[in-house]
Amino acid sequence: MVRKPMSSRNGEAAAAAGGGGAAEEKERKGLWSPEEDERLYTHITHRGVSTWSSLIARQVIWFLDLTRLALHSFHCAGLRRSGKSCRLRWMNYLRPDLKKEPISDREAETIISLQKLLGNRWSVIAAKMPGRTDNEIKNYWNSRIRKRQSAAAGAKGEPAPATVMEKEPTANAATVAAAPEAASPPPPPIPARLPMFSCQLLDGGGSGGATATTQSPPNAGSSDISEVSACGGNGGGEDSSRDYCFSGGDVDGDGDMVHLLALDDLDLLVDVPGLLDVDAWDCELYRADYSTSRAR
DNA sequence: AAGAGGTACAACCGCCATATG
DNA sequence: TCATATGGCGGTTGTACCTCT
């Protein structure tokens, strides 16, 4: 599904152009190389520490939008990319909460019905489909659904059926068809590099370590705040292997540590009393191997 | 085996809305 | 209030990969 970044002609040319000389200051375009992804990730990692903390200190809720961190000083990261490009790369590819598996039959039906209801408001549709980007949905619609519907309409004079995925090759689709609800699809492949937060309550935090937990499964229909339970103490998050978006609590015995996987779920912190006591937390971004949920 | 055409997807473009100074 | 910068969105394009002949 996700085509690996490659050294396209465009990319190589751009890289060569950016390699030195007068072209050094030119903005790069084209596909992102793994090195650029790495730099963007590293930049977010390092800049995220101070920026995030300082924003928290100002009690600005918007700190939750990590995208802004990426945009702050991309030039300093050696990325001769526009802010827009960085944002797009982050939003459509690097964001850790993105689903990596192909769009399922069920999701396709959702797209069809929502498109019928909302029109081409892809961002609104994407907002109702956790883990999917507007770009992804838009591409999916344009490349598959619309063509099939128009073809079917042309052939039969009627709209194409909702099940338009006969070509979908994956076991995922088969699984969903066989047991739509009971199916427990394998965890989606998680990219090796995950920008994750680690927030540690300093000095025990005084309150014994408030945590917030949520157990949003990969295919949950919503990431609404209503699905979230916030609690005090160190009790939450023991089922970290199932925590798709958020693993809270002292899951690894390293103190009052909270691990966040999905940026959206940073919003949860707002609802936890005392959690935004900025002086109580030491936050950092770190790499993570999600298979263990605790890589450093 | 090789070339042509099709498909899927990443990324760019241009416009508009909002924020900031 | 105005000018500029930034962010968000939908439309479109470019191209790597796949399939067919």
Short mmCIF file of C-alpha atoms (C1' of nucleotides) in Angstrom, two decimals:
data_model
loop_
_atom_site.label_atom_id
_atom_site.label_comp_id
_atom_site.label_asym_id
_atom_site.label_seq_id
_atom_site.Cartn_x
_atom_site.Cartn_y
_atom_site.Cartn_z
CA MET A 1 0.00 0.00 0.00
CA VAL A 2 2.61 2.40 0.99
CA ARG A 3 5.07 2.66 -1.72
CA LYS A 4 8.49 2.90 -0.31
CA PRO A 5 10.32 6.08 -1.00
CA MET A 6 12.67 5.60 -3.82
CA SER A 7 15.34 7.47 -5.56
CA SER A 8 13.19 8.65 -8.36
CA ARG A 9 14.64 10.66 -11.14
CA ASN A 10 12.90 13.58 -9.66
CA GLY A 11 14.21 12.88 -6.25
CA GLU A 12 17.72 12.20 -7.36
CA ALA A 13 17.76 15.29 -9.47
CA ALA A 14 16.48 17.33 -6.62
CA ALA A 15 18.96 15.80 -4.26
CA ALA A 16 21.73 16.47 -6.68
CA ALA A 17 20.54 19.99 -7.09
CA GLY A 18 20.49 20.38 -3.36
CA GLY A 19 23.85 18.80 -2.96
CA GLY A 20 25.72 22.04 -3.02
CA GLY A 21 26.53 25.16 -4.88
CA ALA A 22 24.03 27.78 -5.90
CA ALA A 23 21.21 25.29 -5.85
CA GLU A 24 21.72 24.79 -2.15
CA GLU A 25 19.00 27.21 -1.23
CA LYS A 26 16.49 25.92 -3.71
CA GLU A 27 13.46 24.25 -2.35
CA ARG A 28 13.29 20.57 -2.91
CA LYS A 29 10.33 18.94 -4.55
CA GLY A 30 9.28 15.48 -5.46
CA LEU A 31 9.30 12.30 -3.52
CA TRP A 32 10.75 12.22 -0.08
CA SER A 33 13.84 10.15 0.41
CA PRO A 34 14.31 7.99 3.49
CA GLU A 35 17.00 10.39 4.57
CA GLU A 36 14.57 13.29 4.46
CA ASP A 37 12.03 11.32 6.41
CA GLU A 38 14.70 10.58 8.92
CA ARG A 39 15.68 14.20 9.17
CA LEU A 40 12.13 15.33 9.53
CA TYR A 41 11.55 12.75 12.18
CA THR A 42 14.75 13.66 13.97
CA HIS A 43 13.90 17.30 13.76
CA ILE A 44 10.49 16.73 15.28
CA THR A 45 12.10 14.60 17.91
CA HIS A 46 14.59 17.20 18.99
CA ARG A 47 12.64 20.34 18.43
CA GLY A 48 9.62 18.75 19.93
CA VAL A 49 11.17 18.64 23.36
CA SER A 50 11.55 22.31 23.92
CA THR A 51 8.76 23.56 21.75
CA TRP A 52 6.19 21.25 23.14
CA SER A 53 7.18 22.00 26.68
CA SER A 54 7.22 25.72 26.14
CA LEU A 55 3.84 25.59 24.55
CA ILE A 56 2.50 23.59 27.41
CA ALA A 57 3.89 26.20 29.73
CA ARG A 58 1.78 28.75 27.97
CA GLN A 59 -1.23 26.53 28.44
CA VAL A 60 -1.86 26.55 24.76
CA ILE A 61 -3.96 23.63 23.76
CA TRP A 62 -2.80 23.78 20.22
CA PHE A 63 0.50 22.31 21.30
CA LEU A 64 -1.23 19.06 20.65
CA ASP A 65 -0.86 19.61 16.98
CA LEU A 66 2.55 18.22 16.38
CA THR A 67 2.41 19.31 12.82
CA ARG A 68 3.29 22.76 13.91
CA LEU A 69 6.47 21.48 15.42
CA ALA A 70 7.49 20.14 12.09
CA LEU A 71 6.81 23.44 10.47
CA HIS A 72 8.65 25.62 12.89
CA SER A 73 12.09 25.57 11.41
CA PHE A 74 12.34 22.99 8.73
CA HIS A 75 15.28 24.73 7.21
CA CYS A 76 17.21 24.12 10.37
CA ALA A 77 16.67 20.44 9.90
CA GLY A 78 18.44 20.66 6.59
CA LEU A 79 15.23 20.02 4.78
CA ARG A 80 14.92 22.37 1.91
CA ARG A 81 11.24 21.74 1.81
CA SER A 82 8.37 24.10 2.21
CA GLY A 83 6.34 24.05 5.35
CA LYS A 84 3.48 22.80 3.33
CA SER A 85 5.52 19.92 2.06
CA CYS A 86 6.65 19.00 5.56
CA ARG A 87 3.14 19.19 6.84
CA LEU A 88 1.86 17.06 4.00
CA ARG A 89 4.54 14.46 4.52
CA TRP A 90 3.77 14.31 8.18
CA MET A 91 0.02 14.25 7.80
CA ASN A 92 -0.13 11.75 4.99
CA TYR A 93 2.77 9.47 5.72
CA LEU A 94 4.73 9.86 8.92
CA ARG A 95 1.92 10.34 11.38
CA PRO A 96 1.98 7.36 13.69
CA ASP A 97 -1.75 6.98 13.94
CA LEU A 98 -2.20 6.25 10.28
CA LYS A 99 -3.44 2.87 9.27
CA LYS A 100 -1.07 1.16 6.91
CA GLU A 101 -3.27 -1.65 5.73
CA PRO A 102 -5.34 -1.35 2.56
CA ILE A 103 -8.78 0.16 2.75
CA SER A 104 -11.21 -2.60 3.61
CA ASP A 105 -14.60 -3.34 2.10
CA ARG A 106 -16.24 -1.85 5.11
CA GLU A 107 -14.22 1.32 4.86
CA ALA A 108 -14.97 1.51 1.16
CA GLU A 109 -18.65 1.35 1.93
CA THR A 110 -18.20 4.06 4.49
CA ILE A 111 -16.43 6.23 1.96
CA ILE A 112 -19.18 5.69 -0.56
CA SER A 113 -21.95 6.52 1.84
CA LEU A 114 -20.17 9.52 3.28
CA GLN A 115 -19.31 10.82 -0.14
CA LYS A 116 -22.91 10.49 -1.11
CA LEU A 117 -23.86 12.36 2.00
CA LEU A 118 -21.15 15.01 2.13
CA GLY A 119 -19.83 15.28 -1.37
CA ASN A 120 -16.13 15.71 -1.98
CA ARG A 121 -15.43 17.05 1.46
CA TRP A 122 -12.58 14.67 1.95
CA SER A 123 -11.28 16.19 5.14
CA VAL A 124 -14.69 15.78 6.76
CA ILE A 125 -14.91 12.22 5.54
CA ALA A 126 -11.40 11.52 6.76
CA ALA A 127 -12.29 12.92 10.15
CA LYS A 128 -14.88 10.21 10.47
CA MET A 129 -12.44 7.50 9.52
CA PRO A 130 -9.64 7.26 12.07
CA GLY A 131 -6.31 6.41 10.62
CA ARG A 132 -7.18 7.51 7.13
CA THR A 133 -6.12 10.74 5.52
CA ASP A 134 -8.15 12.94 3.27
CA ASN A 135 -5.58 12.41 0.57
CA GLU A 136 -5.81 8.68 0.88
CA ILE A 137 -9.58 8.71 0.72
CA LYS A 138 -9.57 11.12 -2.15
CA ASN A 139 -7.11 8.98 -4.08
CA TYR A 140 -9.10 5.89 -3.33
CA TRP A 141 -12.25 7.49 -4.55
CA ASN A 142 -10.73 8.84 -7.72
CA SER A 143 -8.80 5.76 -8.64
CA ARG A 144 -11.25 3.06 -7.77
CA ILE A 145 -14.73 3.89 -6.67
CA ARG A 146 -15.52 6.64 -9.11
CA LYS A 147 -14.22 4.72 -12.07
CA ARG A 148 -16.10 1.61 -11.12
CA GLN A 149 -19.27 3.48 -10.46
CA SER A 150 -19.10 5.31 -13.72
CA ALA A 151 -18.27 2.13 -15.55
CA ALA A 152 -21.15 0.32 -13.92
CA ALA A 153 -23.44 3.21 -14.57
CA GLY A 154 -22.40 3.30 -18.16
CA ALA A 155 -22.89 -0.40 -18.61
CA LYS A 156 -26.15 -0.82 -16.76
CA GLY A 157 -27.49 2.65 -16.42
CA GLU A 158 -27.48 2.34 -12.67
CA PRO A 159 -25.09 3.04 -9.83
CA ALA A 160 -22.42 0.54 -9.07
CA PRO A 161 -22.91 -1.66 -6.04
CA ALA A 162 -21.25 -0.68 -2.83
CA THR A 163 -18.96 -3.68 -2.96
CA VAL A 164 -16.47 -2.42 -5.39
CA MET A 165 -13.48 -4.24 -4.06
CA GLU A 166 -13.49 -7.48 -5.95
CA LYS A 167 -9.94 -6.76 -6.93
CA GLU A 168 -8.87 -6.16 -3.37
CA PRO A 169 -6.35 -8.90 -2.95
CA THR A 170 -5.77 -8.94 0.74
CA ALA A 171 -6.66 -11.41 3.40
CA ASN A 172 -7.92 -8.38 5.19
CA ALA A 173 -10.85 -8.10 2.86
CA ALA A 174 -11.54 -11.79 3.06
CA THR A 175 -11.45 -11.69 6.79
CA VAL A 176 -13.85 -8.83 6.97
CA ALA A 177 -16.22 -10.51 4.58
CA ALA A 178 -16.18 -13.70 6.57
CA ALA A 179 -16.69 -12.20 9.97
CA PRO A 180 -17.05 -8.48 9.85
CA GLU A 181 -17.38 -7.88 13.54
CA ALA A 182 -15.69 -10.79 15.19
CA ALA A 183 -12.67 -10.63 12.97
CA SER A 184 -9.62 -9.60 14.87
CA PRO A 185 -7.29 -8.43 12.18
CA PRO A 186 -3.63 -8.59 12.94
CA PRO A 187 -2.16 -5.38 14.18
CA PRO A 188 -1.42 -3.06 11.33
CA PRO A 189 2.19 -2.86 10.36
CA ILE A 190 3.69 -0.06 12.31
CA PRO A 191 6.51 1.84 10.75
CA ALA A 192 9.83 1.31 12.41
CA ARG A 193 10.15 4.94 13.22
CA LEU A 194 7.44 6.30 15.40
CA PRO A 195 7.54 9.70 16.90
CA MET A 196 6.28 9.01 20.36
CA PHE A 197 5.99 11.03 23.43
CA SER A 198 7.20 9.99 26.75
CA CYS A 199 6.03 12.09 29.62
CA GLN A 200 7.33 11.41 33.04
CA LEU A 201 5.89 12.80 36.18
CA LEU A 202 8.73 14.37 38.09
CA ASP A 203 9.11 13.68 41.77
CA GLY A 204 6.14 11.43 41.69
CA GLY A 205 4.05 14.36 40.59
CA GLY A 206 2.60 14.78 44.02
CA SER A 207 -0.63 13.15 42.99
CA GLY A 208 0.67 9.68 42.57
CA GLY A 209 0.75 9.84 38.84
CA ALA A 210 -2.40 10.64 37.02
CA THR A 211 -2.84 8.73 33.83
CA ALA A 212 -5.25 8.69 30.99
CA THR A 213 -6.02 5.61 29.04
CA THR A 214 -7.90 4.69 25.97
CA GLN A 215 -8.29 1.42 24.21
CA SER A 216 -9.10 2.44 20.73
CA PRO A 217 -8.85 -0.58 18.49
CA PRO A 218 -7.46 -0.06 15.03
CA ASN A 219 -10.84 -0.28 13.42
CA ALA A 220 -12.82 1.60 15.96
CA GLY A 221 -15.34 3.78 14.32
CA SER A 222 -14.40 6.78 16.31
CA SER A 223 -11.77 8.27 18.47
CA ASP A 224 -14.29 10.32 20.32
CA ILE A 225 -13.39 11.55 23.71
CA SER A 226 -16.33 9.60 25.03
CA GLU A 227 -14.45 6.40 24.48
CA VAL A 228 -11.75 7.56 26.76
CA SER A 229 -11.45 6.81 30.37
CA ALA A 230 -9.26 8.93 32.51
CA CYS A 231 -8.10 7.74 35.87
CA GLY A 232 -5.67 8.44 38.59
CA GLY A 233 -2.95 6.29 39.99
CA ASN A 234 -0.92 3.79 38.05
CA GLY A 235 -3.64 1.39 37.14
CA GLY A 236 -4.27 1.93 33.47
CA GLY A 237 -2.74 0.59 30.35
CA GLU A 238 -1.70 -2.87 31.31
CA ASP A 239 -2.97 -4.21 28.04
CA SER A 240 -0.42 -2.23 26.18
CA SER A 241 -0.26 -4.70 23.34
CA ARG A 242 -3.79 -3.75 22.42
CA ASP A 243 -3.43 -0.06 22.92
CA TYR A 244 -3.58 1.18 19.46
CA CYS A 245 -3.37 4.83 20.12
CA PHE A 246 -2.45 5.31 23.68
CA SER A 247 -0.68 3.40 26.31
CA GLY A 248 -1.03 4.95 29.67
CA GLY A 249 0.11 4.04 33.10
CA ASP A 250 3.22 2.56 34.45
CA VAL A 251 3.34 -0.18 31.90
CA ASP A 252 7.00 -0.82 32.14
CA GLY A 253 7.81 0.04 35.66
CA ASP A 254 9.74 3.13 34.80
CA GLY A 255 7.85 5.38 37.11
CA ASP A 256 4.94 7.57 36.28
CA MET A 257 5.55 7.31 32.61
CA VAL A 258 2.93 7.81 29.98
CA HIS A 259 3.52 6.73 26.42
CA LEU A 260 1.53 8.35 23.69
CA LEU A 261 1.24 6.93 20.24
CA ALA A 262 -1.41 8.96 18.52
CA LEU A 263 -1.21 12.69 18.35
CA ASP A 264 -4.94 13.00 18.46
CA ASP A 265 -4.97 11.29 21.77
CA LEU A 266 -2.84 13.97 23.29
CA ASP A 267 -6.14 15.75 23.58
CA LEU A 268 -7.00 13.27 26.26
CA LEU A 269 -4.52 14.82 28.58
CA VAL A 270 -6.58 17.94 28.68
CA ASP A 271 -9.34 16.07 30.40
CA VAL A 272 -7.19 14.68 33.13
CA PRO A 273 -7.19 16.94 36.17
CA GLY A 274 -3.77 18.13 37.08
CA LEU A 275 -2.13 16.48 34.17
CA LEU A 276 -1.18 19.74 32.60
CA ASP A 277 0.66 20.93 35.61
CA VAL A 278 3.58 21.87 33.45
CA ASP A 279 6.14 21.85 36.18
CA ALA A 280 5.37 18.31 37.05
CA TRP A 281 6.21 16.79 33.73
CA ASP A 282 9.32 16.13 31.82
CA CYS A 283 8.41 15.38 28.25
CA GLU A 284 10.45 14.13 25.41
CA LEU A 285 10.02 12.51 22.08
CA TYR A 286 11.75 9.29 21.40
CA ARG A 287 11.90 6.54 18.89
CA ALA A 288 9.86 3.53 19.52
CA ASP A 289 9.57 0.02 18.38
CA TYR A 290 5.88 -0.40 18.86
CA SER A 291 6.15 -4.12 19.03
CA THR A 292 7.52 -3.63 22.46
CA SER A 293 5.88 -0.30 23.23
CA ARG A 294 8.86 0.81 25.13
CA ALA A 295 11.85 1.12 22.88
CA ARG A 296 14.18 3.94 23.61
"C1'" DA B 1 11.62 -11.13 -22.46
"C1'" DA B 2 10.32 -6.68 -23.59
"C1'" DG B 3 7.40 -2.97 -24.41
"C1'" DA B 4 2.82 -0.63 -23.85
"C1'" DG B 5 -0.74 0.72 -21.28
"C1'" DG B 6 -3.13 0.91 -16.92
"C1'" DT B 7 -3.30 1.57 -11.94
"C1'" DA B 8 -2.32 3.39 -7.51
"C1'" DC B 9 -0.43 6.65 -4.80
"C1'" DA B 10 2.63 10.48 -3.31
"C1'" DA B 11 3.14 15.07 -3.93
"C1'" DC B 12 2.30 19.64 -5.89
"C1'" DC B 13 -0.72 23.59 -7.09
"C1'" DG B 14 -3.81 27.16 -6.38
"C1'" DC B 15 -7.31 29.04 -3.79
"C1'" DC B 16 -9.42 30.40 0.44
"C1'" DA B 17 -9.70 31.09 5.53
"C1'" DT B 18 -7.54 32.35 9.56
"C1'" DA B 19 -3.86 34.21 12.42
"C1'" DT B 20 -0.52 37.61 13.37
"C1'" DG B 21 1.93 41.96 13.45
"C1'" DT C 1 -7.84 48.21 9.36
"C1'" DC C 2 -4.63 46.41 6.34
"C1'" DA C 3 -0.79 43.49 4.79
"C1'" DT C 4 1.51 39.41 5.18
"C1'" DA C 5 2.22 34.75 6.72
"C1'" DT C 6 0.52 30.39 7.62
"C1'" DG C 7 -2.57 26.50 7.47
"C1'" DG C 8 -6.11 23.67 5.29
"C1'" DC C 9 -8.51 21.88 1.52
"C1'" DG C 10 -9.81 19.88 -3.00
"C1'" DG C 11 -8.18 19.25 -7.63
"C1'" DT C 12 -4.65 17.72 -10.43
"C1'" DT C 13 -0.28 15.84 -11.99
"C1'" DG C 14 3.80 12.85 -12.15
"C1'" DT C 15 5.68 8.48 -11.77
"C1'" DA C 16 6.80 3.79 -9.85
"C1'" DC C 17 4.88 -0.43 -10.20
"C1'" DC C 18 1.84 -3.95 -12.19
"C1'" DT C 19 -0.48 -6.42 -15.82
"C1'" DC C 20 -1.27 -7.60 -20.33
"C1'" DT C 21 0.06 -8.60 -24.99
#
